[in-house]
One Martini backbone bead per residue (centre of mass of N, CA, C, O) as a GRO file, in nm:
protein
  158
    1UNK     BB    1   0.460  12.395  11.251
    2UNK     BB    2   0.767  12.413  11.245
    3UNK     BB    3   0.804  12.412  10.937
    4UNK     BB    4   0.642  12.673  10.885
    5UNK     BB    5   0.861  12.857  11.048
    6UNK     BB    6   1.149  12.736  10.912
    7UNK     BB    7   1.096  12.610  10.593
    8UNK     BB    8   0.863  12.710  10.404
    9UNK     BB    9   0.958  12.989  10.310
   10UNK     BB   10   1.209  12.888  10.149
   11UNK     BB   11   1.057  12.696   9.962
   12UNK     BB   12   0.865  12.904   9.832
   13UNK     BB   13   1.084  13.093   9.726
   14UNK     BB   14   1.232  12.888   9.549
   15UNK     BB   15   0.993  12.803   9.376
   16UNK     BB   16   0.935  13.086   9.265
   17UNK     BB   17   1.212  13.149   9.135
   18UNK     BB   18   1.239  12.894   8.953
   19UNK     BB   19   0.978  12.932   8.791
   20UNK     BB   20   1.048  13.212   8.682
   21UNK     BB   21   1.322  13.139   8.547
   22UNK     BB   22   1.152  12.912   8.361
   23UNK     BB   23   0.869  13.010   8.277
   24UNK     BB   24   0.675  12.885   8.511
   25UNK     BB   25   0.373  12.790   8.614
   26UNK     BB   26   0.303  12.795   8.970
   27UNK     BB   27   0.164  12.590   9.233
   28UNK     BB   28   0.057  12.581   9.579
   29UNK     BB   29  -0.090  12.355   9.750
   30UNK     BB   30  -0.257  12.445  10.045
   31UNK     BB   31  -0.161  12.759  10.062
   32UNK     BB   32  -0.376  12.854  10.316
   33UNK     BB   33  -0.422  13.021  10.592
   34UNK     BB   34  -0.701  12.923  10.698
   35UNK     BB   35  -0.633  12.624  10.661
   36UNK     BB   36  -0.380  12.612  10.842
   37UNK     BB   37  -0.525  12.688  11.105
   38UNK     BB   38  -0.702  12.436  11.113
   39UNK     BB   39  -0.485  12.214  11.090
   40UNK     BB   40  -0.325  12.306  11.356
   41UNK     BB   41  -0.566  12.191  11.551
   42UNK     BB   42  -0.480  11.917  11.474
   43UNK     BB   43  -0.363  11.642  11.578
   44UNK     BB   44  -0.097  11.452  11.488
   45UNK     BB   45  -0.227  11.161  11.521
   46UNK     BB   46  -0.436  11.234  11.291
   47UNK     BB   47  -0.248  11.332  11.054
   48UNK     BB   48  -0.025  11.094  11.164
   49UNK     BB   49  -0.122  10.743  11.178
   50UNK     BB   50   0.151  10.640  11.041
   51UNK     BB   51   0.157  10.505  10.714
   52UNK     BB   52  -0.051  10.708  10.642
   53UNK     BB   53  -0.095  10.946  10.403
   54UNK     BB   54  -0.308  11.194  10.409
   55UNK     BB   55  -0.591  11.106  10.552
   56UNK     BB   56  -0.782  11.351  10.536
   57UNK     BB   57  -0.767  11.403  10.233
   58UNK     BB   58  -0.858  11.119  10.147
   59UNK     BB   59  -1.130  11.111  10.288
   60UNK     BB   60  -1.245  11.362  10.148
   61UNK     BB   61  -1.198  11.254   9.845
   62UNK     BB   62  -1.401  11.009   9.833
   63UNK     BB   63  -1.656  11.193   9.739
   64UNK     BB   64  -1.497  11.267   9.440
   65UNK     BB   65  -1.308  11.012   9.411
   66UNK     BB   66  -1.160  10.740   9.327
   67UNK     BB   67  -1.016  10.507   9.519
   68UNK     BB   68  -0.778  10.423   9.329
   69UNK     BB   69  -0.663  10.710   9.303
   70UNK     BB   70  -0.604  10.777   9.603
   71UNK     BB   71  -0.452  10.471   9.673
   72UNK     BB   72  -0.231  10.480   9.496
   73UNK     BB   73   0.068  10.450   9.390
   74UNK     BB   74   0.340  10.603   9.347
   75UNK     BB   75   0.435  10.785   9.036
   76UNK     BB   76   0.657  10.875   8.838
   77UNK     BB   77   0.797  11.038   8.584
   78UNK     BB   78   0.800  10.889   8.271
   79UNK     BB   79   1.050  10.851   8.033
   80UNK     BB   80   1.136  10.757   7.687
   81UNK     BB   81   1.451  10.697   7.658
   82UNK     BB   82   1.476  10.437   7.493
   83UNK     BB   83   1.323  10.543   7.248
   84UNK     BB   84   1.511  10.781   7.190
   85UNK     BB   85   1.772  10.594   7.158
   86UNK     BB   86   1.651  10.431   6.907
   87UNK     BB   87   1.670  10.697   6.753
   88UNK     BB   88   1.888  10.773   6.493
   89UNK     BB   89   1.786  11.090   6.466
   90UNK     BB   90   1.840  11.128   6.759
   91UNK     BB   91   1.983  11.016   7.038
   92UNK     BB   92   2.099  10.754   6.895
   93UNK     BB   93   2.349  10.894   6.752
   94UNK     BB   94   2.528  10.883   7.033
   95UNK     BB   95   2.602  10.581   7.084
   96UNK     BB   96   2.854  10.560   6.897
   97UNK     BB   97   3.038  10.730   7.080
   98UNK     BB   98   3.057  10.515   7.310
   99UNK     BB   99   3.175  10.284   7.102
  100UNK     BB  100   3.415  10.443   7.041
  101UNK     BB  101   3.754  10.533   7.040
  102UNK     BB  102   3.652  10.848   7.115
  103UNK     BB  103   3.572  10.794   7.403
  104UNK     BB  104   3.557  10.972   7.701
  105UNK     BB  105   3.437  10.768   7.907
  106UNK     BB  106   3.670  10.553   7.886
  107UNK     BB  107   3.874  10.712   8.071
  108UNK     BB  108   3.672  10.614   8.334
  109UNK     BB  109   3.689  10.320   8.281
  110UNK     BB  110   3.789  10.013   8.380
  111UNK     BB  111   3.664   9.895   8.097
  112UNK     BB  112   3.672   9.984   7.765
  113UNK     BB  113   3.499   9.729   7.647
  114UNK     BB  114   3.219   9.776   7.781
  115UNK     BB  115   3.076  10.000   7.617
  116UNK     BB  116   3.027   9.856   7.343
  117UNK     BB  117   2.863   9.628   7.475
  118UNK     BB  118   2.634   9.797   7.589
  119UNK     BB  119   2.538   9.914   7.321
  120UNK     BB  120   2.480   9.647   7.180
  121UNK     BB  121   2.273   9.542   7.387
  122UNK     BB  122   2.076   9.773   7.356
  123UNK     BB  123   2.024   9.740   7.045
  124UNK     BB  124   1.930   9.424   7.116
  125UNK     BB  125   1.733   9.447   7.376
  126UNK     BB  126   1.945   9.393   7.631
  127UNK     BB  127   1.837   9.583   7.912
  128UNK     BB  128   1.831   9.451   8.199
  129UNK     BB  129   2.168   9.495   8.310
  130UNK     BB  130   2.203   9.786   8.227
  131UNK     BB  131   2.272  10.084   8.228
  132UNK     BB  132   2.182  10.394   8.185
  133UNK     BB  133   2.199  10.535   7.876
  134UNK     BB  134   2.135  10.831   7.935
  135UNK     BB  135   2.371  10.877   8.128
  136UNK     BB  136   2.601  10.802   7.938
  137UNK     BB  137   2.529  11.007   7.721
  138UNK     BB  138   2.547  11.263   7.893
  139UNK     BB  139   2.841  11.230   7.980
  140UNK     BB  140   2.968  11.224   7.701
  141UNK     BB  141   2.864  11.503   7.609
  142UNK     BB  142   2.990  11.661   7.838
  143UNK     BB  143   3.286  11.581   7.790
  144UNK     BB  144   3.301  11.694   7.505
  145UNK     BB  145   3.236  11.987   7.579
  146UNK     BB  146   3.470  12.018   7.782
  147UNK     BB  147   3.718  11.917   7.597
  148UNK     BB  148   3.623  12.031   7.286
  149UNK     BB  149   3.378  12.161   7.264
  150UNK     BB  150   3.146  12.323   7.063
  151UNK     BB  151   3.035  12.197   6.754
  152UNK     BB  152   2.935  12.176   6.458
  153UNK     BB  153   2.739  11.868   6.472
  154UNK     BB  154   2.730  11.859   6.757
  155UNK     BB  155   2.494  11.752   6.910
  156UNK     BB  156   2.247  12.030   6.882
  157UNK     BB  157   2.414  12.181   6.674
  158UNK     BB  158   2.333  12.380   6.356
   0.00000   0.00000   0.00000
């Protein structure tokens, strides 16, 4: 209940403004005043009984949803960055920038020879212990835009 009075209003306002700014339709689940009044009457030890999160909602959902769905582990939204970077006509065309002598990211690397090696290993599918290529690609493109400005043919400008 403390969060509802101190924190929730600003979170809802921020969520509303950001979704409108991005032209995204957004809904806040379970923000319903009559429901909140009922939930606030339930003791905290029932709502939060240890390591189980949302136990009341999960128990209620069991009559409508499969058990495995309700109790599965959380999984973030995974994007196929590696597939995108393997596409030479898409994001993959920027990997050669990181491996080139003109690499802006190399100015900040402890060992300038590491970046071409990382790109080569990525292209050879040896991606087990290399940093996230999407992050390196994004930083390189950002540095190029910052240092050189955006020119036609660079990045995604046509």
